PDB file of N, CA and C and ligand atoms in Angstrom:
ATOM      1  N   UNK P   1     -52.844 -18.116  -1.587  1.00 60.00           N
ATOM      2  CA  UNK P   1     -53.882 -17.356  -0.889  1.00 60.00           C
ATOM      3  C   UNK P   1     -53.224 -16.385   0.077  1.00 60.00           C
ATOM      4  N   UNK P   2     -53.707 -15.061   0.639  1.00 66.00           N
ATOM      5  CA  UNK P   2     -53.107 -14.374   0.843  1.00 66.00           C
ATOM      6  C   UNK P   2     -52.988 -14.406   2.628  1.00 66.00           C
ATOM      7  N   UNK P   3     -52.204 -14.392   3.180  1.00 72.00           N
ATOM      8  CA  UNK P   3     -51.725 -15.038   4.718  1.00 72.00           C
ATOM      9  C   UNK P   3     -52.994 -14.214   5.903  1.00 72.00           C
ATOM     10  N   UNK P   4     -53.738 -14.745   6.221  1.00 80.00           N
ATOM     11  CA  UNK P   4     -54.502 -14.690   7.075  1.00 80.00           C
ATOM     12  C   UNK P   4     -56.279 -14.828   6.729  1.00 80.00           C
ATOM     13  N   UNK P   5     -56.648 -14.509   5.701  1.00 92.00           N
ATOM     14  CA  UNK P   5     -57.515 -14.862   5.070  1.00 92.00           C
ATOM     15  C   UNK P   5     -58.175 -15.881   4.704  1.00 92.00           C
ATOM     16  N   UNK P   6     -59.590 -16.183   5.082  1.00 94.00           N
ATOM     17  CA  UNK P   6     -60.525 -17.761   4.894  1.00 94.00           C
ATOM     18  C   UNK P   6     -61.220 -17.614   4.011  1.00 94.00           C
ATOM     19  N   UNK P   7     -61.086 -18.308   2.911  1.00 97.00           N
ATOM     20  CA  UNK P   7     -62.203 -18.447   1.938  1.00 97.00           C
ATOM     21  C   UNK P   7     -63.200 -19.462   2.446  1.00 97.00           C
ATOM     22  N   UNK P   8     -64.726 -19.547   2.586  1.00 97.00           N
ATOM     23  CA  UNK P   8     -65.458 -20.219   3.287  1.00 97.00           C
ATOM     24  C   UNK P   8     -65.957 -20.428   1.662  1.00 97.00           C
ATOM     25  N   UNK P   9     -66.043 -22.031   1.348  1.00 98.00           N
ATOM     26  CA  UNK P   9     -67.497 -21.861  -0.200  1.00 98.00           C
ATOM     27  C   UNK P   9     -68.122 -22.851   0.423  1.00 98.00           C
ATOM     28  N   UNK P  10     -69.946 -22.502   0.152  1.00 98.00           N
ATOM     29  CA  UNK P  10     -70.918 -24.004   0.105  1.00 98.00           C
ATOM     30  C   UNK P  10     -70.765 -24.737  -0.976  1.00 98.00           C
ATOM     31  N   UNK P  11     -70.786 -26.079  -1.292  1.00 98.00           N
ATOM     32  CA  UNK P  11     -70.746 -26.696  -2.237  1.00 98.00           C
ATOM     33  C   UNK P  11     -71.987 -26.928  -2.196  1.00 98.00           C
ATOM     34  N   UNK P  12     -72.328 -26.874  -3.929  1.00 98.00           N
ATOM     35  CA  UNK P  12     -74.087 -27.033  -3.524  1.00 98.00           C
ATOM     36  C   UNK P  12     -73.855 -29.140  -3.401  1.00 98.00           C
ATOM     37  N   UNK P  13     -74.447 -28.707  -2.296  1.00 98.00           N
ATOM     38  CA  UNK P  13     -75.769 -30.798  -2.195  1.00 98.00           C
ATOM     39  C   UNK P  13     -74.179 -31.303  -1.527  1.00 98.00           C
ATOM     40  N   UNK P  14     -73.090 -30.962  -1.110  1.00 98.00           N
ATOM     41  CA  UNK P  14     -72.297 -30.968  -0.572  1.00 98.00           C
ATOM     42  C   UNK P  14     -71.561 -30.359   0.956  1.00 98.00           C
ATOM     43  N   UNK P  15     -69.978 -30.731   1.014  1.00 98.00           N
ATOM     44  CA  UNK P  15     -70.018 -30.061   2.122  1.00 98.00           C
ATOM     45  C   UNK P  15     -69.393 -28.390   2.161  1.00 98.00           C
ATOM     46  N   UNK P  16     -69.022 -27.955   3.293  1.00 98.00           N
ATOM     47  CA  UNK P  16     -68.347 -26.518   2.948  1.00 98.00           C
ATOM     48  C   UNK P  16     -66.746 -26.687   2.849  1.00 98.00           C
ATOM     49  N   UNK P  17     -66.455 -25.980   2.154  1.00 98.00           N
ATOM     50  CA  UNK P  17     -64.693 -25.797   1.677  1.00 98.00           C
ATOM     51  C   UNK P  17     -64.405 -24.596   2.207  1.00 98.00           C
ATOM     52  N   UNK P  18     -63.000 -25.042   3.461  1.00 97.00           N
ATOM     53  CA  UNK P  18     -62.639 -23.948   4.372  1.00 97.00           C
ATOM     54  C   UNK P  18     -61.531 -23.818   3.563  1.00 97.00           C
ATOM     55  N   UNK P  19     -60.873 -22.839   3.216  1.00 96.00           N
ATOM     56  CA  UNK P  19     -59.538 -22.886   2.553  1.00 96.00           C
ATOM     57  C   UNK P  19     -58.457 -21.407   3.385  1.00 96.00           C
ATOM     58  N   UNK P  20     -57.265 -21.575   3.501  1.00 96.00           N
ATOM     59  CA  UNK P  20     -56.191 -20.715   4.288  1.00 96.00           C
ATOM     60  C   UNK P  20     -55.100 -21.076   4.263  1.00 96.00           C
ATOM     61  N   UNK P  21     -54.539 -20.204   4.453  1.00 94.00           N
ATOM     62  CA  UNK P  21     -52.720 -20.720   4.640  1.00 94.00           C
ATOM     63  C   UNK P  21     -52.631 -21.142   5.995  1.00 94.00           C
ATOM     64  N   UNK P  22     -53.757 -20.852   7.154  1.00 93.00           N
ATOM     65  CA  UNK P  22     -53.465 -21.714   8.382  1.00 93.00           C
ATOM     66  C   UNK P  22     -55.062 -21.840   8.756  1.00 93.00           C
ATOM     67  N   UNK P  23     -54.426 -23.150   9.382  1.00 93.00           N
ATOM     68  CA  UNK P  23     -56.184 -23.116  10.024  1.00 93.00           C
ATOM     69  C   UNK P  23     -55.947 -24.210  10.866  1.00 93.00           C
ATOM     70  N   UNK P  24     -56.748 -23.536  12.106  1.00 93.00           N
ATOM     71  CA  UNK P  24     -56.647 -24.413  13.556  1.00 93.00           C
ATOM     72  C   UNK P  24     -57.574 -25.084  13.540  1.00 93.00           C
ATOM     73  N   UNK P  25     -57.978 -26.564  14.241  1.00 93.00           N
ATOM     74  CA  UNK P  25     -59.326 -26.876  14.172  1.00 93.00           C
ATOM     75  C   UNK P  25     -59.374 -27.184  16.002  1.00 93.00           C
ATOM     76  N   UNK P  26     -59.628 -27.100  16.546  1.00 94.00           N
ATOM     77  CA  UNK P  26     -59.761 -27.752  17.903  1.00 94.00           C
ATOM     78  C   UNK P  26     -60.934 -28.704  17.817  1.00 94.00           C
ATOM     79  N   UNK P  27     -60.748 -29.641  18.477  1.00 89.00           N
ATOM     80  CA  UNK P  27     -61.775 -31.005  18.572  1.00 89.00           C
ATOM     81  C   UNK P  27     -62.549 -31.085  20.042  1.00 89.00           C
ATOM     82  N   UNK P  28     -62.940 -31.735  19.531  1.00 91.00           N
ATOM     83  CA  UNK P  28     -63.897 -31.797  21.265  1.00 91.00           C
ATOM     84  C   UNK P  28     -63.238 -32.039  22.218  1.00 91.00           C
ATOM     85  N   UNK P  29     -61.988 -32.764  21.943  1.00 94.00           N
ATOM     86  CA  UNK P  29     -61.334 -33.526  23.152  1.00 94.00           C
ATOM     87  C   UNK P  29     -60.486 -32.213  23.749  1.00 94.00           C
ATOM     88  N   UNK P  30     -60.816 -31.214  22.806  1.00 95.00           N
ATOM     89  CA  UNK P  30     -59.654 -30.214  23.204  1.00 95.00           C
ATOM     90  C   UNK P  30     -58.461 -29.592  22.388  1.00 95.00           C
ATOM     91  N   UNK P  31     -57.916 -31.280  22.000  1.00 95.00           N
ATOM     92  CA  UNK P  31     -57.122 -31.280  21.385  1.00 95.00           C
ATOM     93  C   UNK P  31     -56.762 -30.295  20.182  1.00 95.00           C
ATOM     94  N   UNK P  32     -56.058 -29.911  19.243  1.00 95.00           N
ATOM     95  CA  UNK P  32     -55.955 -28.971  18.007  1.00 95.00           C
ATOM     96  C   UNK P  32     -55.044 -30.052  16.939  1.00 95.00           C
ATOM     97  N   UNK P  33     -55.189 -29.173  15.923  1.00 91.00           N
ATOM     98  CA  UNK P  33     -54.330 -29.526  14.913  1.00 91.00           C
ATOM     99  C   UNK P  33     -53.786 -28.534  13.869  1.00 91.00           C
ATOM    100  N   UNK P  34     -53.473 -28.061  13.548  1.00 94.00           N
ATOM    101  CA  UNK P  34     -53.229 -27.051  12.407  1.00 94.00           C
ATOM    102  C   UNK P  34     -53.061 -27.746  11.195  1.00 94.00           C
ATOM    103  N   UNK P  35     -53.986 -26.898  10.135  1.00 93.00           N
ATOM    104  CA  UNK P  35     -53.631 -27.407   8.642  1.00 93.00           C
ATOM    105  C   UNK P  35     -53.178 -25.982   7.998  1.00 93.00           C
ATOM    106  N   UNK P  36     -53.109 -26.345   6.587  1.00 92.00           N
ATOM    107  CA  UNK P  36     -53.324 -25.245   5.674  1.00 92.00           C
ATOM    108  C   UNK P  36     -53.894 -26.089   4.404  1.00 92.00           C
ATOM    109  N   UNK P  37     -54.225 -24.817   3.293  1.00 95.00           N
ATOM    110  CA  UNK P  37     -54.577 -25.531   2.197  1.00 95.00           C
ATOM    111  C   UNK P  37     -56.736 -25.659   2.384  1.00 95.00           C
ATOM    112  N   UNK P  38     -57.008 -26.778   1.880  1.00 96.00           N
ATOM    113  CA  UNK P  38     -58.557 -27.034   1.999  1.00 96.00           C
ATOM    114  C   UNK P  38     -58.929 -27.925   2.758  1.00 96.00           C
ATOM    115  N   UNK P  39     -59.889 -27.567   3.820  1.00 96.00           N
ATOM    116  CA  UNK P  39     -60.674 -28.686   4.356  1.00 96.00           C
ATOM    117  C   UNK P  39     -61.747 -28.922   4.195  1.00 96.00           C
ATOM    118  N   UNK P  40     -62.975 -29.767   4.499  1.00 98.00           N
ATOM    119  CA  UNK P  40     -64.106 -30.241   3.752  1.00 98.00           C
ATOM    120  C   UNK P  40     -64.633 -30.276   5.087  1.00 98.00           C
ATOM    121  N   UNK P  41     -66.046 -29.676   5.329  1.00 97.00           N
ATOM    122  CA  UNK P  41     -66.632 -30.357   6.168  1.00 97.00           C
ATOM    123  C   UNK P  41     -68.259 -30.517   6.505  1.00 97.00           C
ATOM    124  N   UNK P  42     -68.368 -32.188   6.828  1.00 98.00           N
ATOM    125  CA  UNK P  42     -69.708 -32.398   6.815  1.00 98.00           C
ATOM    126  C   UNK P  42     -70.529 -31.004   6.978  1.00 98.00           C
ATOM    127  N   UNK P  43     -71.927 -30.949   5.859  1.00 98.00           N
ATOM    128  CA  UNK P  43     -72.968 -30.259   6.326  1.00 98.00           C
ATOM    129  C   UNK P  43     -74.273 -30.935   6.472  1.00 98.00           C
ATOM    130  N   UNK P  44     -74.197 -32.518   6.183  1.00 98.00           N
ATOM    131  CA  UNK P  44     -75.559 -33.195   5.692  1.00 98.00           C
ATOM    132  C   UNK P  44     -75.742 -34.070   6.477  1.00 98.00           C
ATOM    133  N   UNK P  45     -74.945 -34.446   8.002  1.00 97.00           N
ATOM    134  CA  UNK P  45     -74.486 -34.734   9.105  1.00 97.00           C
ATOM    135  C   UNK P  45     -74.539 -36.853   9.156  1.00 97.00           C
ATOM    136  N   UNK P  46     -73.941 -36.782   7.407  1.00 98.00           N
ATOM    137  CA  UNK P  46     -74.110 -38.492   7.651  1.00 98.00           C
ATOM    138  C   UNK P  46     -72.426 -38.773   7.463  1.00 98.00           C
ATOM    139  N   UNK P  47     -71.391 -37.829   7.430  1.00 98.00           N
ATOM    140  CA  UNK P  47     -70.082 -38.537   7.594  1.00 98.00           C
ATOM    141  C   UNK P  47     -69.567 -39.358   8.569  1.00 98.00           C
ATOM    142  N   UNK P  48     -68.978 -40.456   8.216  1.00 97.00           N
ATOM    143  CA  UNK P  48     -68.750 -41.222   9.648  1.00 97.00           C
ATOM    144  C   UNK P  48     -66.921 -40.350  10.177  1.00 97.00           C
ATOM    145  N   UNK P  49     -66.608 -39.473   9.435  1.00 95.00           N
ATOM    146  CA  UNK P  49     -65.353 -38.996  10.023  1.00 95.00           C
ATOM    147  C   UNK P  49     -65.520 -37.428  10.164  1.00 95.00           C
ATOM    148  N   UNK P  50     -66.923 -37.130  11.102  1.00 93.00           N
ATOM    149  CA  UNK P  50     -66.928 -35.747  11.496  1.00 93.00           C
ATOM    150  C   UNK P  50     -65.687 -34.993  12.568  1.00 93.00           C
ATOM    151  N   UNK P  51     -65.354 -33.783  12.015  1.00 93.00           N
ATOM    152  CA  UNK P  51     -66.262 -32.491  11.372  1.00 93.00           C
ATOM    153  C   UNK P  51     -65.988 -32.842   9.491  1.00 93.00           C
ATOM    154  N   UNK P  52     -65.296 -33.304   9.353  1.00 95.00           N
ATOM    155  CA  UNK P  52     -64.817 -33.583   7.765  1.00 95.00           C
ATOM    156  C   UNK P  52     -65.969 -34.338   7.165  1.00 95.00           C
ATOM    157  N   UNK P  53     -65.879 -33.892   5.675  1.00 98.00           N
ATOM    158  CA  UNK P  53     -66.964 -34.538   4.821  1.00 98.00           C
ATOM    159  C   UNK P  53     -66.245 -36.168   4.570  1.00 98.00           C
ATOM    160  N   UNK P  54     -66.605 -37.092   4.163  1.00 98.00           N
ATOM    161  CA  UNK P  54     -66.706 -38.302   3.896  1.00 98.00           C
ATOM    162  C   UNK P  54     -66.885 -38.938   2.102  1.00 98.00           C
ATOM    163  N   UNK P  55     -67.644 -37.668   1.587  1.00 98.00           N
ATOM    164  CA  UNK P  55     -68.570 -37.835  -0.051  1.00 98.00           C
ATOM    165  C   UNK P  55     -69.560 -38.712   1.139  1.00 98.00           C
ATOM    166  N   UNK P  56     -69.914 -39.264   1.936  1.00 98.00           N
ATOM    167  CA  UNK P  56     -71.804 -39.653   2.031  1.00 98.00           C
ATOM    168  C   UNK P  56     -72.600 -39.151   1.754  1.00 98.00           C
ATOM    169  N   UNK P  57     -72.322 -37.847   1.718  1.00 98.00           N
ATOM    170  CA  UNK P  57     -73.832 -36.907   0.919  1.00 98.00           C
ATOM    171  C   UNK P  57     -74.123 -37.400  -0.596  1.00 98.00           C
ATOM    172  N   UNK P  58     -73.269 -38.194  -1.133  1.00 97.00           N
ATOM    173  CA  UNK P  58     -73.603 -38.678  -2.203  1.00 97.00           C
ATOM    174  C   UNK P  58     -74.139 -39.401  -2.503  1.00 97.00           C
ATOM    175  N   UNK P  59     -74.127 -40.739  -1.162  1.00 97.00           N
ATOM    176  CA  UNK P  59     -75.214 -41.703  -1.084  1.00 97.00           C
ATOM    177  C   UNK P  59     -76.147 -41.493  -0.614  1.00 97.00           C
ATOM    178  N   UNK P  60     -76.405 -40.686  -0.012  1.00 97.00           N
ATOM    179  CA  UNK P  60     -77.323 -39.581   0.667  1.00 97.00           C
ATOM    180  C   UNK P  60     -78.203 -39.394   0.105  1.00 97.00           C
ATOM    181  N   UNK P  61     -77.918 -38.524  -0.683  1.00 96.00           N
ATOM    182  CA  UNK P  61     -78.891 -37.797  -2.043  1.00 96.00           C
ATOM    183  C   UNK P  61     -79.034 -36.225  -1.172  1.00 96.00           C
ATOM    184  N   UNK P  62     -77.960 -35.984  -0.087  1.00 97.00           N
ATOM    185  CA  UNK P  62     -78.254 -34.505   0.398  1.00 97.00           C
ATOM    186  C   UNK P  62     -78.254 -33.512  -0.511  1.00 97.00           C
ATOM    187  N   UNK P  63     -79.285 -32.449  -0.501  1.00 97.00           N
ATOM    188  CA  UNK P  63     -79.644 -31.269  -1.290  1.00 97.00           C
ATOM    189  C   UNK P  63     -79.540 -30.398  -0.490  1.00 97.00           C
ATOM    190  N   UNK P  64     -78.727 -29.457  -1.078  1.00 93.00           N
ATOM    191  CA  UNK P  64     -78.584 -27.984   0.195  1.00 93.00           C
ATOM    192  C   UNK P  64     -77.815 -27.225  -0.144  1.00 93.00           C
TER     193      UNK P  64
HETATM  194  S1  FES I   1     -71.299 -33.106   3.386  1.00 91.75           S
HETATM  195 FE1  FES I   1     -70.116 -34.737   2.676  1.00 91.75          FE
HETATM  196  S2  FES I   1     -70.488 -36.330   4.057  1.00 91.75           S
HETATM  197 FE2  FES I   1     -71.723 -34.697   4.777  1.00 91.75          FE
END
């Protein structure tokens, strides 16, 4: 992927796929982390490991 650029996709009935060669996340505590590559994150707000998806939308039955 090309260096600075975010591909954002909705997954349908799923969560969103952040994808980059860098990506900061800061947390509530403040704290940060840097990734790269894909991250997943809850949109159907039943993951127990938010901001990240879990697959619970699957037991879910979230549509969206
Ligand atoms: S979108 Fe996957 S757990 Fe919420």
């Amino acid at each position: 992927m090309e260096t600075g650029k975010v591909k954002i996709t909705v997954i349908p009935n799923g969560p969103l796929q952040v994808e980059s060669s860098e990506i900061e996340l800061i947390k509530t505590d403040g704290t940060s982390q840097t990734k790269k590559g894909k991250l997943y994150f809850c949109r159907c707000g039943h993951s127990k490991n938010k901001p990240f998806c879990d697959g619970s939308h699957n037991s879910e039955g979230f549509k969206g």
